[in-house]
Amino acid sequence: MKNFDVIIVGAGPAGGHCARQLAGSGIHVLLVEQHETFAANNFSSAATPMETLAKYELPESIVGSFWQNLAIISTHVQKRWESSTPLGAVLNFAKLREFLAGEVTRNGGEVWLGHRYLTHSSQKGETVVMLKPKGKEEAVAVQTRVLVDATGAARSLMYPHRQNRPAFFTGIGIEYLITVDELTYQSCAESLMFFIGHRWMPQGYSWIFPMEPNILKVGAARYQGQHQILDDRCPAIKQSIELLIKEYLQIDDYHRLETHGSNLQYNRGLQDIYYRDNLIAIGDAVSAVNYLGGEGIRHGMETAQIAGDYIQDYLADRRGDFAEYQHHLHQQFKRSWDISERSAKKVYLDYSDRMIDKGLAYLGTLELSEVIDLVFYYRFEKITKGVRRILLRKLTGFWQEIRQRLGLSSRIS
Ligand SMILES: Cc1cc2nc3c(=O)[nH]c(=O)nc-3n(C[C@H](O)[C@H](O)[C@H](O)COP(=O)(O)OP(=O)(O)OC[C@H]3O[C@@H](n4cnc5c(N)ncnc54)[C@H](O)[C@@H]3O)c2cc1C
């Protein structure tokens, strides 16, 4: 039986980055993935801010395109913020994971594609993991000192039995990859466009991202649950994608290259199981995805990076368990993730269309840097700052009107 220091199940961004980092530190790692190719589950839109590339040393070869403008469009309001320099990238999700896996082998680790995790059992600090190679009858046994659940929303190791799972907040996302004419592409190039409100995507949001020259990612995500106002006859997610193509892009002549999608399963209040003995979970398996915006790549990689340090300490007997890891992640994420969770519930499941329009009109009063801070860095205090600015503007107008009525100069001293 083959023996490893660490076996990581799931070659998503979190698993790939964790394996890459550990292999780079000389640890004997096996990265396991159920799919035979990275193109097979190419489900993510993979938009990310610029810092992801630098922080995780990702090469430009995995970038589909860069973005420098941000647009948010609701039923009756459109807001757009522009920058003269790139603010982020739309990654090629398959290439990202392929790159990370390539780094694992380059650093001396092993990557087994087409192997599905079945079960594991532990005895005296050694864990035997059963993997099922695709197309073979017999399962393979491998041994490890630490086992990592990086299976994303599936949480296949932490919750092997479906009936034991808590009631997650669930979002379902579908995306089309379409080729379009040059003019249409140029109208979307360098921009992340999000669509909210009941006209575009009731109970969720939709988007258009530039992927590569003449290729767009057009998708929509719906959050499950009973809306306060809407009845449950929401259009199918694909209908909302086609609405964007027909009514926003206004094209008939496009070619659909691919349709992909997946589920987000978020554990309310970050109550996931982070570790059990020598088993530790990272990425979406511990709800690293931000439930408000659905961004999870960067955050999953961050949990992987943090877990990597704890795993090294554990292997070197500097730590007896991973309790501190859970504490570390809560310190890092919990406050902003709790606010994001509450905001997501309000925006996607409570608000009327008018409230969403009003919220966007208000957002439009913020500067680009403030919107980026809010959307990508969860600095919710920007909202109160903006509210103060609006109040001040209203007060100023009110004051000027009074002075005019009294026949005084309109200049405020
Ligand atoms: C439609 C959609 C659009 C998105 N857009 C963005 C975006 O624009 N930007 C962003 O940052 N995030 C986005 N996200 C979220 C982001 O993709 C995820 O948060 C991220 O991929 C999570 O990474 P992960 O490594 O934790 O899990 P995953 O990427 O889900 O990887 C888990 C891996 O484990 C494998 N696996 C599962 N079970 C087993 C098993 N039993 N045996 C072996 N392997 C197994 C799976 O095949 C998978 O490859 C989007 C998500 C969706 C659904």
PDB file of N, CA and C in Angstrom, residues 27 145 308-321:
ATOM      1  N   ILE A  27       6.795  17.932   1.655  1.00  0.00           N
ATOM      2  CA  ILE A  27       5.894  16.929   2.258  1.00  0.00           C
ATOM      3  C   ILE A  27       5.361  16.003   1.174  1.00  0.00           C
ATOM      4  N   ARG A 145      -1.010  10.211   6.982  1.00  0.00           N
ATOM      5  CA  ARG A 145      -1.027  10.697   8.374  1.00  0.00           C
ATOM      6  C   ARG A 145      -2.066  11.800   8.549  1.00  0.00           C
ATOM      7  N   GLY A 308      -2.432  24.716   5.503  1.00  0.00           N
ATOM      8  CA  GLY A 308      -1.102  24.166   5.183  1.00  0.00           C
ATOM      9  C   GLY A 308      -0.135  24.346   6.345  1.00  0.00           C
ATOM     10  N   ASP A 309      -0.167  25.526   6.966  1.00  0.00           N
ATOM     11  CA  ASP A 309       0.744  25.788   8.100  1.00  0.00           C
ATOM     12  C   ASP A 309       0.407  24.882   9.283  1.00  0.00           C
ATOM     13  N   TYR A 310      -0.894  24.737   9.549  1.00  0.00           N
ATOM     14  CA  TYR A 310      -1.307  23.888  10.683  1.00  0.00           C
ATOM     15  C   TYR A 310      -0.961  22.423  10.418  1.00  0.00           C
ATOM     16  N   ILE A 311      -1.104  22.008   9.162  1.00  0.00           N
ATOM     17  CA  ILE A 311      -0.788  20.611   8.823  1.00  0.00           C
ATOM     18  C   ILE A 311       0.717  20.356   9.036  1.00  0.00           C
ATOM     19  N   GLN A 312       1.535  21.301   8.621  1.00  0.00           N
ATOM     20  CA  GLN A 312       2.985  21.118   8.802  1.00  0.00           C
ATOM     21  C   GLN A 312       3.332  21.016  10.286  1.00  0.00           C
ATOM     22  N   ASP A 313       2.694  21.852  11.102  1.00  0.00           N
ATOM     23  CA  ASP A 313       2.932  21.792  12.559  1.00  0.00           C
ATOM     24  C   ASP A 313       2.486  20.435  13.116  1.00  0.00           C
ATOM     25  N   TYR A 314       1.367  19.956  12.634  1.00  0.00           N
ATOM     26  CA  TYR A 314       0.819  18.674  13.106  1.00  0.00           C
ATOM     27  C   TYR A 314       1.768  17.521  12.755  1.00  0.00           C
ATOM     28  N   LEU A 315       2.266  17.563  11.504  1.00  0.00           N
ATOM     29  CA  LEU A 315       3.177  16.490  11.057  1.00  0.00           C
ATOM     30  C   LEU A 315       4.483  16.516  11.847  1.00  0.00           C
ATOM     31  N   ALA A 316       4.888  17.721  12.257  1.00  0.00           N
ATOM     32  CA  ALA A 316       6.151  17.849  13.004  1.00  0.00           C
ATOM     33  C   ALA A 316       5.918  17.708  14.513  1.00  0.00           C
ATOM     34  N   ASP A 317       4.722  17.243  14.892  1.00  0.00           N
ATOM     35  CA  ASP A 317       4.346  17.042  16.306  1.00  0.00           C
ATOM     36  C   ASP A 317       4.406  18.330  17.135  1.00  0.00           C
ATOM     37  N   ARG A 318       4.250  19.463  16.458  1.00  0.00           N
ATOM     38  CA  ARG A 318       4.191  20.715  17.216  1.00  0.00           C
ATOM     39  C   ARG A 318       2.751  21.028  17.641  1.00  0.00           C
ATOM     40  N   ARG A 319       1.818  20.238  17.117  1.00  0.00           N
ATOM     41  CA  ARG A 319       0.402  20.407  17.423  1.00  0.00           C
ATOM     42  C   ARG A 319      -0.259  19.041  17.533  1.00  0.00           C
ATOM     43  N   GLY A 320      -1.207  18.906  18.489  1.00  0.00           N
ATOM     44  CA  GLY A 320      -1.868  17.604  18.649  1.00  0.00           C
ATOM     45  C   GLY A 320      -3.191  17.527  17.927  1.00  0.00           C
ATOM     46  N   ASP A 321      -3.772  18.696  17.589  1.00  0.00           N
ATOM     47  CA  ASP A 321      -5.040  18.678  16.855  1.00  0.00           C
ATOM     48  C   ASP A 321      -5.187  19.986  16.055  1.00  0.00           C
TER      49      ASP A 321
END
